[in-house]
């Protein structure tokens, strides 16, 4: 009889241990599954928008902003629930606009206005680290590597001369392709921005990029860097 009770006790203990082990394993699997659901999947997307660019030698003003655009593709790689890595490849238009005026000559007053626009085209590869402090909203920062593709200078000169109370006006225009040998092909900059997704797919992004590499090889770097504000839309597939 004692042996019978001892056998039943051993069997009951074994069943209880097996049930506890199975419950622990189930709980662990459930926890892992929940963690995996919290982390977003890798997603590809496209982006595009407007650029407002100028050179570091200029004061920030609406008068020297050169308008352009950016367009390309990206991949968003979540590293955790709050942090993700977003490499991008895009066509990027930079440059600047400058206006000069007022020249005095011995035989009269000559007002000269030179309106020049410089457009610099790059293939840019930003590498942004994004942090999400709240759902659908993020801030970002990271380096941007660019390669110079082409550029052009366009301008119009207006000369107004006043002599003996008579005024004459002459206008001339110029358009020239920038010599690539005078430009640093590679450009390195740092970007800072923020964004918001209205839906699961569509969002808006604003970014400022400060280049650290000089543009023209013959001009000091402190007077010769790209600056650009970007505003555009993102679409995740």
Coordinates of C-alpha atoms in Angstrom, one line a residue:
X1 CA 0.0 0.0 0.0
X2 CA 2.8 2.4 0.9
X3 CA 4.5 1.6 -2.4
X4 CA 1.2 2.4 -4.2
X5 CA 0.9 5.8 -2.5
X6 CA 4.6 6.6 -3.2
X7 CA 4.1 5.8 -6.9
X8 CA 1.0 8.0 -7.1
X9 CA 2.9 10.8 -5.5
X10 CA 5.8 10.5 -8.0
X11 CA 3.4 10.5 -10.9
X12 CA 1.5 13.5 -9.6
X13 CA 4.7 15.5 -9.1
X14 CA 5.9 14.7 -12.6
X15 CA 2.6 15.9 -14.1
X16 CA 2.7 19.1 -12.1
X17 CA 6.3 19.8 -13.2
X18 CA 5.5 19.1 -16.8
X19 CA 2.5 21.5 -16.6
X20 CA 4.6 24.2 -15.1
X21 CA 7.3 23.8 -17.7
X22 CA 4.7 24.0 -20.5
X23 CA 3.1 27.1 -19.0
X24 CA 6.6 28.8 -18.7
X25 CA 7.4 28.0 -22.3
X26 CA 4.1 29.3 -23.5
X27 CA 4.6 32.5 -21.6
X28 CA 8.1 33.0 -23.0
X29 CA 6.8 32.4 -26.6
X30 CA 4.0 34.9 -26.0
X31 CA 6.4 37.5 -24.7
X32 CA 8.8 37.1 -27.7
X33 CA 5.9 37.3 -30.1
X34 CA 4.7 40.5 -28.5
X35 CA 8.2 42.1 -28.8
X36 CA 8.4 41.2 -32.4
X37 CA 5.0 42.8 -33.1
X38 CA 6.2 46.0 -31.5
X39 CA 9.1 46.4 -33.9
X40 CA 8.0 47.7 -37.4
X41 CA 9.1 45.8 -40.5
X42 CA 11.7 47.1 -43.0
X43 CA 9.9 49.3 -45.6
X44 CA 10.9 50.9 -48.9
X45 CA 9.6 54.3 -50.1
X46 CA 10.0 57.3 -52.4
X47 CA 10.3 61.0 -51.6
X48 CA 10.4 64.4 -53.3
X49 CA 10.0 68.0 -52.7
X50 CA 11.4 71.6 -52.9
X51 CA 14.9 72.9 -52.0
X52 CA 15.8 76.4 -51.0
X53 CA 19.6 76.7 -51.2
X54 CA 22.3 79.4 -50.7
X55 CA 26.1 79.6 -50.2
X56 CA 27.9 80.0 -46.8
X57 CA 29.4 83.3 -48.0
X58 CA 25.9 84.9 -48.2
X59 CA 23.7 86.1 -45.4
X60 CA 20.5 84.2 -45.0
X61 CA 17.9 86.1 -47.0
X62 CA 15.0 85.5 -49.3
X63 CA 16.8 87.4 -52.0
X64 CA 19.7 84.9 -52.3
X65 CA 17.7 81.7 -52.1
X66 CA 18.0 79.5 -55.2
X67 CA 14.9 77.2 -55.6
X68 CA 15.3 73.7 -56.8
X69 CA 14.1 70.2 -56.0
X70 CA 15.0 66.8 -54.6
X71 CA 13.7 63.4 -55.6
X72 CA 14.7 59.8 -54.8
X73 CA 14.1 56.6 -52.8
X74 CA 14.8 55.3 -49.3
X75 CA 14.6 52.3 -47.1
X76 CA 13.5 52.6 -43.5
X77 CA 15.2 50.0 -41.2
X78 CA 13.8 49.8 -37.6
X79 CA 16.5 49.1 -35.0
X80 CA 14.0 49.2 -32.1
X81 CA 10.5 50.6 -31.5
X82 CA 11.8 54.2 -31.2
X83 CA 14.9 54.2 -33.4
X84 CA 15.4 53.5 -37.1
X85 CA 18.0 53.9 -39.8
X86 CA 17.1 55.5 -43.1
X87 CA 19.5 55.4 -46.0
X88 CA 18.4 57.4 -49.1
X89 CA 19.5 58.0 -52.7
X90 CA 18.3 61.1 -54.5
X91 CA 18.9 63.7 -57.1
X92 CA 19.5 67.0 -55.3
X93 CA 19.6 70.6 -56.7
X94 CA 21.6 73.1 -54.7
X95 CA 23.1 76.5 -55.6
X96 CA 22.5 80.2 -54.9
X97 CA 21.3 83.5 -56.2
X98 CA 23.1 86.8 -56.0
X99 CA 22.2 90.4 -56.9
X100 CA 24.7 93.3 -57.1
X101 CA 23.8 97.0 -57.8
X102 CA 24.8 100.7 -57.7
X103 CA 28.0 101.8 -59.4
X104 CA 29.0 105.5 -59.7
X105 CA 31.1 106.7 -62.7
X106 CA 32.7 110.1 -63.3
X107 CA 30.5 111.0 -66.2
X108 CA 27.2 110.2 -64.6
X109 CA 25.4 107.7 -62.3
X110 CA 25.2 104.2 -63.5
X111 CA 23.0 101.7 -61.7
X112 CA 24.0 98.2 -62.5
X113 CA 22.0 95.2 -61.3
X114 CA 23.5 91.7 -61.9
X115 CA 21.1 88.9 -61.2
X116 CA 23.0 85.6 -61.2
X117 CA 21.7 82.1 -60.5
X118 CA 24.0 79.2 -59.9
X119 CA 22.5 75.7 -60.1
X120 CA 24.5 72.7 -58.8
X121 CA 23.2 69.2 -59.4
X122 CA 24.3 66.3 -57.1
X123 CA 23.5 62.7 -56.4
X124 CA 23.1 62.6 -52.7
X125 CA 23.2 59.7 -50.2
X126 CA 21.9 60.8 -46.8
X127 CA 22.2 58.3 -43.9
X128 CA 19.6 59.5 -41.3
X129 CA 19.1 58.1 -37.8
X130 CA 15.5 58.7 -36.8
X131 CA 14.1 58.8 -33.3
X132 CA 10.3 58.6 -32.6
X133 CA 9.3 60.3 -29.4
X134 CA 5.7 59.9 -30.3
X135 CA 3.6 57.9 -32.8
X136 CA 3.9 59.0 -36.4
X137 CA 6.4 61.9 -35.4
X138 CA 10.2 61.7 -35.6
X139 CA 13.3 63.7 -35.5
X140 CA 16.4 62.8 -37.5
X141 CA 20.1 63.6 -37.9
X142 CA 23.0 62.1 -39.8
X143 CA 25.6 62.6 -42.5
X144 CA 25.0 63.2 -46.2
X145 CA 27.4 62.2 -49.0
X146 CA 27.0 63.8 -52.4
X147 CA 28.6 63.6 -55.9
X148 CA 28.6 66.6 -58.2
X149 CA 27.0 65.8 -61.6
X150 CA 26.6 69.1 -63.4
X151 CA 26.0 72.8 -62.9
X152 CA 25.1 76.0 -64.7
X153 CA 25.4 79.8 -64.2
X154 CA 22.6 82.0 -65.6
X155 CA 22.5 85.7 -65.2
X156 CA 21.0 89.0 -66.5
X157 CA 22.8 92.4 -66.3
X158 CA 20.8 95.6 -66.3
X159 CA 22.8 98.8 -66.7
X160 CA 20.9 102.1 -66.3
X161 CA 23.0 105.2 -67.1
X162 CA 22.0 108.8 -66.4
X163 CA 23.9 111.6 -68.2
X164 CA 22.7 115.2 -68.7
X165 CA 19.3 114.2 -67.5
X166 CA 19.1 111.5 -70.1
X167 CA 18.6 107.9 -69.0
X168 CA 19.5 104.8 -71.1
X169 CA 19.0 101.2 -70.1
X170 CA 20.9 98.2 -71.5
X171 CA 20.2 94.5 -70.7
X172 CA 22.3 91.5 -71.5
X173 CA 22.1 87.8 -70.4
X174 CA 24.6 85.0 -69.9
X175 CA 24.3 81.3 -69.6
X176 CA 27.3 79.0 -69.1
X177 CA 28.0 75.4 -68.0
X178 CA 30.2 75.1 -64.9
X179 CA 33.6 73.5 -65.5
X180 CA 33.6 70.3 -63.5
X181 CA 37.4 70.6 -63.0
X182 CA 36.9 73.6 -60.8
X183 CA 34.4 71.9 -58.5
X184 CA 35.0 69.4 -55.8
X185 CA 33.2 66.3 -57.0
X186 CA 32.5 64.9 -53.5
X187 CA 30.6 66.8 -51.0
X188 CA 30.1 65.9 -47.3
X189 CA 27.4 67.5 -45.1
X190 CA 25.4 67.0 -41.9
X191 CA 21.6 67.0 -41.9
X192 CA 19.0 67.7 -39.2
X193 CA 15.3 67.4 -39.6
X194 CA 11.9 66.2 -38.5
X195 CA 8.8 64.5 -40.0
X196 CA 5.3 63.4 -39.5
X197 CA 3.2 60.6 -41.1
X198 CA -0.4 61.5 -41.7
X199 CA -1.2 57.9 -42.5
X200 CA 0.6 54.5 -42.5
X201 CA 2.1 55.4 -45.9
X202 CA 2.1 59.2 -46.4
X203 CA 4.2 61.7 -44.5
X204 CA 5.9 65.1 -44.6
X205 CA 9.6 65.9 -43.9
X206 CA 11.6 69.0 -43.3
X207 CA 15.4 69.0 -43.3
X208 CA 18.4 71.4 -43.1
X209 CA 21.8 70.3 -44.5
X210 CA 25.0 72.1 -43.8
X211 CA 27.9 71.1 -46.1
X212 CA 31.4 71.0 -44.7
X213 CA 33.2 70.5 -48.1
X214 CA 34.0 73.6 -50.1
X215 CA 32.5 73.9 -53.6
X216 CA 35.0 75.8 -55.7
X217 CA 38.6 74.5 -55.3
X218 CA 40.0 78.0 -55.6
X219 CA 37.9 79.6 -52.9
X220 CA 38.4 79.2 -49.1
X221 CA 36.1 76.7 -47.5
X222 CA 34.6 79.1 -45.0
X223 CA 33.2 81.2 -47.9
X224 CA 32.3 78.3 -50.2
X225 CA 29.9 75.7 -48.8
X226 CA 26.4 74.6 -49.7
X227 CA 23.4 75.3 -47.4
X228 CA 19.9 74.0 -48.1
X229 CA 16.5 73.8 -46.6
X230 CA 14.3 70.9 -47.9
X231 CA 10.6 70.3 -47.6
X232 CA 8.9 67.3 -49.1
X233 CA 6.6 64.3 -49.0
X234 CA 7.5 60.7 -48.2
X235 CA 5.6 57.6 -49.3
X236 CA 6.2 54.2 -47.8
X237 CA 5.1 51.1 -49.7

